[in-house]
C-alpha cells in the first residue's frame, strides 16, 4: 500500500501513534505518516495530522512545559516549537529540525490598544517577527522539514508571496536537510523577502503571473518531479504553527484570551490556531476556546465574501461546496485578481479555506475586511508603539479596530493580535507611507487607492547648516 508514487524513498521509520486523516468527516480516509500527500486520495480534501492521544504521554497541565525553560541549552527545549513536542509528536524528538525558531514575545501595547479602542492592558501583540527568517513561517517550516527528512525527501519547494520562500531558503541553507526550490509571482514580492531567498541560495523561479498562478504550478511540478511541497497544504507545517498559540497561552500564564486576531492569506495560520485550541480543549488542558477573528484585505477578500456575505459555514463537515465553486467560477469569469499593499495576504484562492471555516466553527469566529489605508495606518501605530511589523501583519490591528467599532469585540475583553512578520520585510511600503514626497507616495500607495497617511512621520529636509538644523529641531516640538 505504501509503495506508490507518493513515496520518494523507503526510509527506516519508527512507528509513532500518529497518522494523516481527511478533514471531511463523511470521508475520513486515513494515510500513514510517511506518505507524502497534500490531499485526500479519495475525495481531494485537505488532510490533518492526527494522534492516538491515549497511546501518548500527554501532560496533565500546560505548566508542564515550564520545566523546559531550565533546559534551554538543549536545542529542543530552546525551540519555541519543539518545546511543545508532546502536543505535536509526529516525529521522534532527535529527528526534529530546528534553528531556534519561536523565540517570540507577547507584549501588551497601550498605544495600539488606545488606537484600536480597547482598554489599556487588554491588548497583547504576539510578535512573530523575531523568528530566524523574520516571520511566523519558521514555526511551520521546522515541522515541515522534519517530516521531509523523515520521509527521505532531498528537495523541497513552495510557492510564496515571500515569507514562506525566505523561511524555506533559510532552513535549507542552515540545516542542509533539503535543497530549496521556490516559486514566486513576478513583481509581487517585497524586496526584503526576495533578498533573503536569493542570499540563502535557493533556486528561485519567477513565474509570469501572481501568487495564485504560482501556487497552482508548484503543486503540478511537485507531483511531476517528486519534490516535497512545504506550502500550508502540507499538514505537518500547520502542526508547527499550532505552537504560536501555545506561546500566547504561555505569555498569558496559561490563561485563555477572549479573542485571537490574525490576518488571513492562504489561511494556514487561522486553521492551525483552530486545531491547536480544539485539541487543547479536547485534552482537557484549557477550560474554553477563545474566539477567532480572521482579517482579509479588501483587495483579497475571498474568505470575507464567502463567510460573512454568502453565509458559508463548515456545517459540521458538510460545507456548501457548490457555493464555493460558484464563487471561484465567477472570479475566473471576471478575471478578478488579488490586489493589496499587504502582499503576504494578496491571495484570492486560499488553499486552506475549508480548514479555516472549520476553525471558525470551533472558535465561534468572525471574518472582517480592511482597506489598504486602514492597514497602513494601523501599521504606523504598531511601529510607533515600538515593535513594528510588515503591512499584512497590521491587518490584525486594523481588523480589531473595526470589530471594536462594530461592537463585536468589547473594550474590556482580552485580545491578542498576531504580528506575523518583521517591519524590515517591506521597507518600500513604510518609506512611501512616511514620505514627504507626494510623487513617491503616489507611486507606491496612491496607485492602490490610498489617499492619505494619517500618521505619516515625514522626514524633515533641511540645509546643511547648523542654525537651520537647530531651528528645525526646535520647531518640530521634539
Ligand atoms: C504568510 C503570511 C500571512 C498569511 O498567513 P496565512 O497562514 O497564509 O493566512 C500573513 N502575514 C505574513 C507576514 C505572512 O508571511
Ligand atoms: Zn477524503
Coordinates of C-alpha atoms and ligand atoms in Angstrom, one line a residue:
X1 CA 0.0 0.0 0.0
X2 CA 2.9 2.4 0.7
X3 CA 4.6 1.6 -2.5
X4 CA 3.0 4.2 -4.6
X5 CA 4.3 7.3 -6.4
X6 CA 4.0 9.5 -3.4
X7 CA 6.8 7.8 -1.6
X8 CA 10.1 9.3 -2.6
X9 CA 12.3 6.8 -0.9
X10 CA 11.6 4.0 1.5
X11 CA 13.2 5.0 4.8
X12 CA 13.8 3.4 8.1
X13 CA 10.9 4.5 10.3
X14 CA 10.0 4.1 13.9
X15 CA 6.2 3.9 14.2
X16 CA 4.6 6.8 16.0
X17 CA 1.0 6.8 17.1
X18 CA 0.1 9.4 14.6
X19 CA -1.4 9.3 11.1
X20 CA -2.9 11.6 8.4
X21 CA -6.7 11.9 8.0
X22 CA -9.0 13.6 5.6
X23 CA -10.7 16.6 7.2
X24 CA -14.2 15.7 5.8
X25 CA -15.9 13.5 8.4
X26 CA -18.0 11.8 5.8
X27 CA -14.8 10.6 4.1
X28 CA -12.3 10.2 7.0
X29 CA -9.8 8.3 4.8
X30 CA -6.5 7.8 6.7
X31 CA -3.0 7.6 5.5
X32 CA 0.2 6.7 7.3
X33 CA 2.6 9.4 8.4
X34 CA 5.3 8.5 5.9
X35 CA 3.0 9.0 2.9
X36 CA 3.7 12.3 1.2
X37 CA 0.3 13.9 0.4
X38 CA -1.3 17.3 0.3
X39 CA -4.8 16.0 -0.5
X40 CA -7.0 13.0 0.2
X41 CA -6.8 10.4 -2.5
X42 CA -10.5 9.5 -2.3
X43 CA -12.2 13.0 -2.1
X44 CA -9.4 15.6 -2.8
X45 CA -9.8 17.4 0.5
X46 CA -7.1 18.6 2.9
X47 CA -5.5 16.3 5.4
X48 CA -4.9 16.7 9.2
X49 CA -2.2 15.1 11.3
X50 CA -4.0 13.2 13.9
X51 CA -2.7 11.5 17.1
X52 CA -3.7 8.5 19.1
X53 CA -3.6 10.6 22.3
X54 CA -4.4 7.7 24.6
X55 CA -1.3 5.9 23.4
X56 CA 0.9 9.0 24.0
X57 CA 2.2 10.7 27.1
X58 CA 0.1 13.9 27.4
X59 CA 1.0 16.4 30.1
X60 CA -1.7 16.8 32.8
X61 CA -1.3 20.6 32.7
X62 CA 0.2 23.2 30.5
X63 CA 2.5 24.3 33.3
X64 CA 4.4 21.0 32.5
X65 CA 6.1 23.0 29.7
X66 CA 7.7 25.4 32.1
X67 CA 10.0 22.7 33.2
X68 CA 11.8 23.0 29.8
X69 CA 12.8 26.6 30.4
X70 CA 15.6 25.5 32.7
X71 CA 17.0 23.2 30.0
X72 CA 17.5 25.9 27.3
X73 CA 20.9 24.5 26.5
X74 CA 19.1 21.6 24.8
X75 CA 18.1 22.9 21.3
X76 CA 14.7 21.1 21.5
X77 CA 13.9 22.9 24.8
X78 CA 15.2 26.2 23.4
X79 CA 13.0 25.9 20.3
X80 CA 9.6 27.6 20.7
X81 CA 8.2 24.8 18.5
X82 CA 9.8 21.6 19.9
X83 CA 9.5 22.8 23.5
X84 CA 5.9 21.7 22.9
X85 CA 6.8 18.4 21.3
X86 CA 4.3 16.5 23.4
X87 CA 1.5 18.4 21.5
X88 CA 2.8 17.6 18.0
X89 CA 4.6 14.3 18.5
X90 CA 4.7 13.1 14.9
X91 CA 8.5 12.6 14.8
X92 CA 11.0 11.4 17.3
X93 CA 12.5 14.4 19.0
X94 CA 16.1 13.6 18.0
X95 CA 15.0 13.7 14.3
X96 CA 13.3 17.2 14.6
X97 CA 14.7 20.1 12.6
X98 CA 15.3 23.3 14.5
X99 CA 17.3 26.5 14.3
X100 CA 15.9 28.2 17.3
X101 CA 12.5 29.3 15.9
X102 CA 9.8 30.6 18.2
X103 CA 11.8 32.9 20.5
X104 CA 8.9 35.3 20.3
X105 CA 7.3 38.0 22.5
X106 CA 3.8 38.5 23.8
X107 CA 3.8 42.2 24.6
X108 CA 1.0 44.5 25.9
X109 CA 0.8 47.7 24.0
X110 CA -1.1 50.7 25.4
X111 CA -0.7 52.9 22.4
X112 CA -2.1 50.3 20.0
X113 CA -4.8 49.4 22.5
X114 CA -5.9 53.0 22.6
X115 CA -5.9 53.2 18.8
X116 CA -7.9 50.0 18.4
X117 CA -10.4 51.1 21.1
X118 CA -9.7 48.5 23.8
X119 CA -8.8 49.3 27.4
X120 CA -5.1 49.7 28.1
X121 CA -3.7 46.4 29.4
X122 CA -6.2 44.3 27.5
X123 CA -4.4 44.1 24.1
X124 CA -1.3 41.9 23.6
X125 CA 0.8 41.7 20.4
X126 CA 2.2 38.3 19.6
X127 CA 5.4 39.4 17.7
X128 CA 6.5 36.7 15.3
X129 CA 8.9 38.9 13.6
X130 CA 11.6 37.7 16.0
X131 CA 11.8 34.3 14.2
X132 CA 15.1 33.4 12.4
X133 CA 13.8 34.5 9.0
X134 CA 11.6 37.3 10.4
X135 CA 8.2 35.7 10.1
X136 CA 5.9 33.1 11.7
X137 CA 6.5 30.8 8.8
X138 CA 9.6 29.4 10.6
X139 CA 7.3 27.7 13.1
X140 CA 5.8 25.7 10.3
X141 CA 9.0 25.2 8.3
X142 CA 10.7 23.5 11.3
X143 CA 7.8 21.0 11.4
X144 CA 7.5 20.5 7.6
X145 CA 11.2 19.9 7.1
X146 CA 11.2 17.5 10.0
X147 CA 8.6 15.4 8.1
X148 CA 10.5 15.9 4.8
X149 CA 13.6 14.4 6.4
X150 CA 11.6 11.6 8.0
X151 CA 10.4 10.5 4.5
X152 CA 13.8 11.0 2.9
X153 CA 13.0 13.9 0.7
X154 CA 16.0 15.6 -0.8
X155 CA 14.3 18.7 -2.3
X156 CA 11.5 20.9 -1.0
X157 CA 9.5 23.5 -2.9
X158 CA 6.9 26.2 -2.2
X159 CA 5.0 29.0 -4.0
X160 CA 5.3 32.1 -2.0
X161 CA 4.3 35.7 -1.6
X162 CA 7.7 35.9 0.0
X163 CA 7.9 34.8 3.6
X164 CA 7.5 31.0 3.0
X165 CA 10.3 31.2 0.5
X166 CA 12.5 33.2 2.8
X167 CA 11.9 30.6 5.5
X168 CA 12.4 27.5 3.3
X169 CA 15.6 29.1 1.9
X170 CA 17.0 29.8 5.3
X171 CA 16.1 26.4 6.7
X172 CA 17.5 24.5 3.8
X173 CA 20.8 26.6 3.8
X174 CA 21.3 26.2 7.5
X175 CA 20.2 22.6 8.2
X176 CA 21.1 21.1 4.8
X177 CA 18.0 18.9 5.3
X178 CA 16.8 19.6 1.7
X179 CA 17.6 21.7 -1.4
X180 CA 15.1 24.6 -1.8
X181 CA 13.1 25.4 -4.9
X182 CA 10.9 28.4 -4.7
X183 CA 8.2 29.8 -7.0
X184 CA 7.2 33.5 -6.9
X185 CA 4.8 35.6 -9.0
X186 CA 6.5 38.3 -11.0
X187 CA 6.7 41.8 -9.3
X188 CA 4.6 40.6 -6.4
X189 CA 7.2 40.1 -3.7
X190 CA 8.6 42.6 -1.2
X191 CA 12.3 43.2 -1.6
X192 CA 13.2 42.1 1.9
X193 CA 11.8 38.7 1.3
X194 CA 13.2 38.2 -2.2
X195 CA 16.6 39.3 -1.0
X196 CA 16.5 36.5 1.7
X197 CA 15.7 33.8 -0.8
X198 CA 18.5 34.9 -3.2
X199 CA 21.0 35.3 -0.4
X200 CA 20.3 31.9 1.1
X201 CA 21.0 30.3 -2.2
X202 CA 17.5 28.9 -3.1
X203 CA 16.7 28.1 -6.7
X204 CA 14.3 30.9 -7.4
X205 CA 11.8 30.5 -10.2
X206 CA 9.9 33.7 -11.1
X207 CA 6.7 32.9 -12.9
X208 CA 4.9 35.4 -15.1
X209 CA 1.8 35.5 -13.1
X210 CA 0.6 36.1 -9.5
X211 CA 0.7 34.0 -6.3
X212 CA -2.4 32.0 -7.2
X213 CA -0.8 31.1 -10.5
X214 CA 2.5 30.1 -8.8
X215 CA 0.6 28.0 -6.2
X216 CA -1.2 26.0 -8.9
X217 CA 2.0 25.4 -10.8
X218 CA 4.1 24.4 -7.9
X219 CA 1.7 21.6 -7.0
X220 CA 1.9 20.2 -10.5
X221 CA 5.7 20.5 -10.5
X222 CA 6.0 18.7 -7.2
X223 CA 3.8 15.9 -8.4
X224 CA 5.8 15.5 -11.6
X225 CA 9.2 15.7 -10.1
X226 CA 8.6 14.1 -6.7
X227 CA 9.6 17.3 -4.8
X228 CA 8.4 17.7 -1.3
X229 CA 5.8 20.6 -1.0
X230 CA 6.0 22.9 2.0
X231 CA 3.1 25.3 1.4
X232 CA 0.4 25.3 4.0
X233 CA -1.5 22.5 2.2
X234 CA 1.2 20.4 4.0
X235 CA -0.5 19.3 7.2
X236 CA 2.8 18.9 9.1
X237 CA 3.6 22.6 8.6
X238 CA 0.4 23.6 10.3
X239 CA 1.4 21.4 13.3
X240 CA 4.4 23.7 13.8
X241 CA 2.2 26.8 13.6
X242 CA 0.0 25.5 16.4
X243 CA 2.8 26.4 18.8
X244 CA 2.2 30.1 18.2
X245 CA -0.9 29.7 20.2
X246 CA 0.9 27.7 22.9
X247 CA 3.3 30.5 23.3
X248 CA 0.4 33.0 23.5
X249 CA -1.1 31.0 26.4
X250 CA 2.4 30.8 27.9
X251 CA 2.7 34.6 27.7
X252 CA -0.7 34.9 29.5
X253 CA 0.4 32.5 32.2
X254 CA -1.8 29.8 30.6
X255 CA -5.0 31.9 30.7
X256 CA -7.2 31.8 27.7
X257 CA -7.7 35.2 26.0
X258 CA -11.2 36.3 24.8
X259 CA -10.0 36.9 21.2
X260 CA -7.2 35.9 18.9
X261 CA -6.9 38.1 15.8
X262 CA -4.9 37.1 12.7
X263 CA -4.5 38.2 9.1
X264 CA -5.8 35.7 6.6
X265 CA -4.0 34.9 3.3
X266 CA -3.7 31.2 2.5
X267 CA -5.4 30.7 5.9
X268 CA -2.8 28.3 7.3
X269 CA -2.4 30.2 10.5
X270 CA -6.1 30.5 11.3
X271 CA -6.5 26.8 10.5
X272 CA -3.6 25.8 12.7
X273 CA -4.8 28.1 15.6
X274 CA -8.2 26.5 15.5
X275 CA -6.7 23.0 15.6
X276 CA -4.4 24.0 18.5
X277 CA -7.3 25.2 20.6
X278 CA -9.6 22.4 19.6
X279 CA -7.0 19.8 20.7
X280 CA -6.1 21.6 23.9
X281 CA -9.8 21.7 24.9
X282 CA -10.4 18.0 23.9
X283 CA -7.3 17.1 26.0
X284 CA -8.7 19.0 29.0
X285 CA -5.7 21.4 29.0
X286 CA -7.8 24.6 28.6
X287 CA -11.3 25.2 30.0
X288 CA -12.6 27.1 27.0
X289 CA -11.7 28.0 23.4
X290 CA -11.1 31.7 22.6
X291 CA -12.9 33.4 19.7
X292 CA -11.0 33.8 16.5
X293 CA -11.1 36.8 14.1
X294 CA -9.6 36.4 10.6
X295 CA -8.8 39.6 8.8
X296 CA -8.8 39.9 5.0
X297 CA -7.6 42.9 2.9
X298 CA -10.5 44.3 0.8
X299 CA -8.5 43.6 -2.3
X300 CA -8.1 39.9 -1.4
X301 CA -11.3 39.1 0.5
X302 CA -12.5 35.6 -0.6
X303 CA -13.0 34.4 3.0
X304 CA -14.9 37.5 4.0
X305 CA -17.2 37.4 0.9
X306 CA -17.9 33.7 1.3
X307 CA -18.4 33.6 5.1
X308 CA -19.8 37.0 6.0
X309 CA -21.7 37.8 2.8
X310 CA -22.7 34.5 1.4
X311 CA -23.1 32.5 4.6
X312 CA -20.6 29.7 4.0
X313 CA -20.2 27.5 7.1
X314 CA -18.2 24.4 7.9
X315 CA -21.6 23.0 8.8
X316 CA -20.1 20.1 10.8
X317 CA -18.2 18.9 7.9
X318 CA -20.8 19.5 5.2
X319 CA -19.9 22.8 3.7
X320 CA -21.7 24.1 0.7
X321 CA -19.2 23.2 -2.0
X322 CA -21.4 24.4 -4.8
X323 CA -21.3 27.9 -3.3
X324 CA -17.5 27.8 -3.3
X325 CA -17.3 26.5 -6.8
X326 CA -19.7 29.2 -8.0
X327 CA -17.7 31.9 -6.3
X328 CA -14.4 30.8 -7.9
X329 CA -16.2 30.3 -11.2
X330 CA -17.4 33.9 -11.2
X331 CA -14.0 35.1 -10.1
X332 CA -12.3 33.4 -13.1
X333 CA -15.0 34.6 -15.5
X334 CA -14.4 38.2 -14.5
X335 CA -10.6 37.7 -14.4
X336 CA -10.6 39.1 -10.8
X337 CA -7.1 39.2 -9.3
X338 CA -6.0 39.8 -5.7
X339 CA -4.6 43.3 -5.1
X340 CA -3.4 44.8 -1.8
X341 CA -0.3 46.5 -0.4
X342 CA -0.3 43.7 2.2
X343 CA 1.5 41.4 -0.3
X344 CA 1.7 38.5 2.2
X345 CA -2.1 38.2 2.1
X346 CA -2.6 39.1 -1.6
X347 CA -4.3 35.7 -2.3
X348 CA -7.7 35.1 -3.9
X349 CA -7.7 31.3 -3.7
X350 CA -6.8 30.4 -0.1
X351 CA -5.8 26.8 -0.1
X352 CA -6.9 26.2 3.5
X353 CA -10.4 27.6 3.0
X354 CA -12.1 24.5 4.3
X355 CA -9.8 24.1 7.3
X356 CA -10.3 27.8 8.1
X357 CA -14.1 27.7 8.1
X358 CA -13.8 24.6 10.4
X359 CA -11.6 26.7 12.7
X360 CA -14.2 29.5 12.6
X361 CA -16.9 26.9 13.7
X362 CA -14.7 25.5 16.5
X363 CA -13.8 29.0 17.7
X364 CA -17.1 30.8 17.2
X365 CA -15.1 33.0 14.8
X366 CA -15.7 36.0 12.6
X367 CA -14.2 37.4 9.4
X368 CA -13.6 41.1 8.7
X369 CA -12.1 43.1 5.8
X370 CA -9.9 46.2 6.0
X371 CA -8.7 48.6 3.3
X372 CA -5.0 49.2 2.5
X373 CA -5.3 52.7 4.1
X374 CA -6.6 51.1 7.3
X375 CA -3.8 48.6 7.2
X376 CA -1.1 51.2 6.8
X377 CA -2.5 53.5 9.5
X378 CA -2.6 50.5 11.9
X379 CA 0.9 49.6 10.8
X380 CA 2.1 53.1 11.7
X381 CA 0.6 52.8 15.1
X382 CA 2.2 49.4 15.7
X383 CA 5.5 50.9 14.6
X384 CA 5.2 54.0 16.9
X385 CA 4.4 51.5 19.7
X386 CA 7.8 50.1 19.4
X387 CA 7.6 46.7 17.7
X388 CA 6.8 47.4 14.1
X389 CA 5.5 44.9 11.5
X390 CA 5.0 44.4 7.8
X391 CA 1.8 45.6 6.2
X392 CA 0.0 42.2 6.2
X393 CA 0.6 41.8 10.0
X394 CA -1.1 45.2 10.7
X395 CA -4.3 43.9 9.2
X396 CA -4.9 42.2 12.6
X397 CA -4.8 45.6 14.4
X398 CA -6.9 47.3 11.8
X399 CA -9.4 44.5 12.0
X400 CA -9.5 44.7 15.8
X401 CA -10.3 48.4 15.5
X402 CA -13.2 47.7 13.2
X403 CA -14.5 44.9 15.3
X404 CA -14.5 47.1 18.4
X405 CA -16.2 49.8 16.4
X406 CA -18.9 47.3 15.4
X407 CA -19.3 46.1 19.0
X408 CA -18.2 42.6 18.2
X409 CA -15.1 42.8 20.4
X410 CA -15.7 44.5 23.7
X411 CA -13.3 47.2 25.0
X412 CA -12.9 45.2 28.2
X413 CA -12.1 41.9 26.5
X414 CA -8.6 40.4 26.5
X415 CA -7.3 40.4 22.9
X416 CA -4.3 39.0 21.2
X417 CA -3.3 40.3 17.8
X418 CA -0.7 38.3 15.9
X419 CA 2.0 40.3 14.2
X420 CA 3.1 37.9 11.6
X421 CA 6.2 39.5 10.1
X422 CA 9.1 41.8 10.7
X423 CA 8.9 45.5 9.6
X424 CA 12.1 45.2 7.5
X425 CA 10.4 42.7 5.2
X426 CA 8.8 45.5 3.2
X427 CA 10.5 48.9 3.6
X428 CA 9.1 50.2 0.4
X429 CA 5.6 50.5 1.8
X430 CA 6.8 52.0 5.0
X431 CA 9.0 54.6 3.4
X432 CA 6.3 55.6 0.9
X433 CA 3.8 56.0 3.7
X434 CA 6.0 58.3 5.7
X435 CA 7.5 60.1 2.6
X436 CA 7.2 63.9 2.3
X437 CA 7.4 63.5 -1.5
X438 CA 3.9 63.2 -3.0
X439 CA 5.3 61.5 -6.1
X440 CA 6.8 58.7 -4.1
X441 CA 3.6 58.3 -2.0
X442 CA 1.5 58.2 -5.2
X443 CA 3.7 55.7 -7.0
X444 CA 3.5 53.1 -4.3
X445 CA 0.3 53.8 -2.4
X446 CA -1.8 56.3 -4.4
X447 CA -1.9 53.7 -7.2
X448 CA -3.6 51.4 -4.8
X449 CA -6.3 53.9 -3.7
X450 CA -4.6 55.0 -0.5
X451 CA -5.5 58.7 -0.2
X452 CA -3.7 59.8 2.9
X453 CA -1.3 58.7 5.5
X454 CA -2.9 59.9 8.8
X455 CA 0.2 59.0 10.9
X456 CA 2.9 59.9 8.5
X457 CA 6.2 60.8 10.2
X458 CA 7.7 62.9 7.4
X459 CA 11.5 63.2 7.3
X460 CA 12.5 66.9 7.8
X461 CA 14.5 68.2 4.9
X462 CA 17.0 70.9 5.9
X463 CA 20.0 72.7 4.6
X464 CA 23.5 71.5 5.7
X465 CA 23.7 74.4 8.2
X466 CA 23.9 74.3 12.0
X467 CA 21.4 77.1 12.7
X468 CA 18.9 75.7 10.2
X469 CA 19.2 72.2 11.8
X470 CA 18.7 73.6 15.3
X471 CA 15.7 75.6 14.2
X472 CA 14.2 72.6 12.5
X473 CA 14.5 70.5 15.7
X474 CA 13.1 73.2 17.9
X475 CA 10.1 74.0 15.7
X476 CA 9.4 70.2 15.4
X477 CA 8.4 70.1 19.1
X478 CA 10.9 67.3 19.8
Ligands
LIG1 C1 2.1 34.1 5.2 C2 1.8 35.4 5.9 C3 0.5 35.7 6.2 C4 -0.7 34.9 5.8 O1 -0.8 33.8 6.6 P1 -1.8 32.5 6.2 O2 -1.4 31.5 7.1 O3 -1.4 32.2 4.7 O4 -3.2 33.0 6.2 C5 0.3 36.9 6.9 N1 1.3 37.7 7.2 C6 2.6 37.4 6.9 C7 3.7 38.3 7.3 C8 2.8 36.2 6.2 O5 4.1 35.9 5.9
LIG2 ZN1 -11.3 12.4 1.8

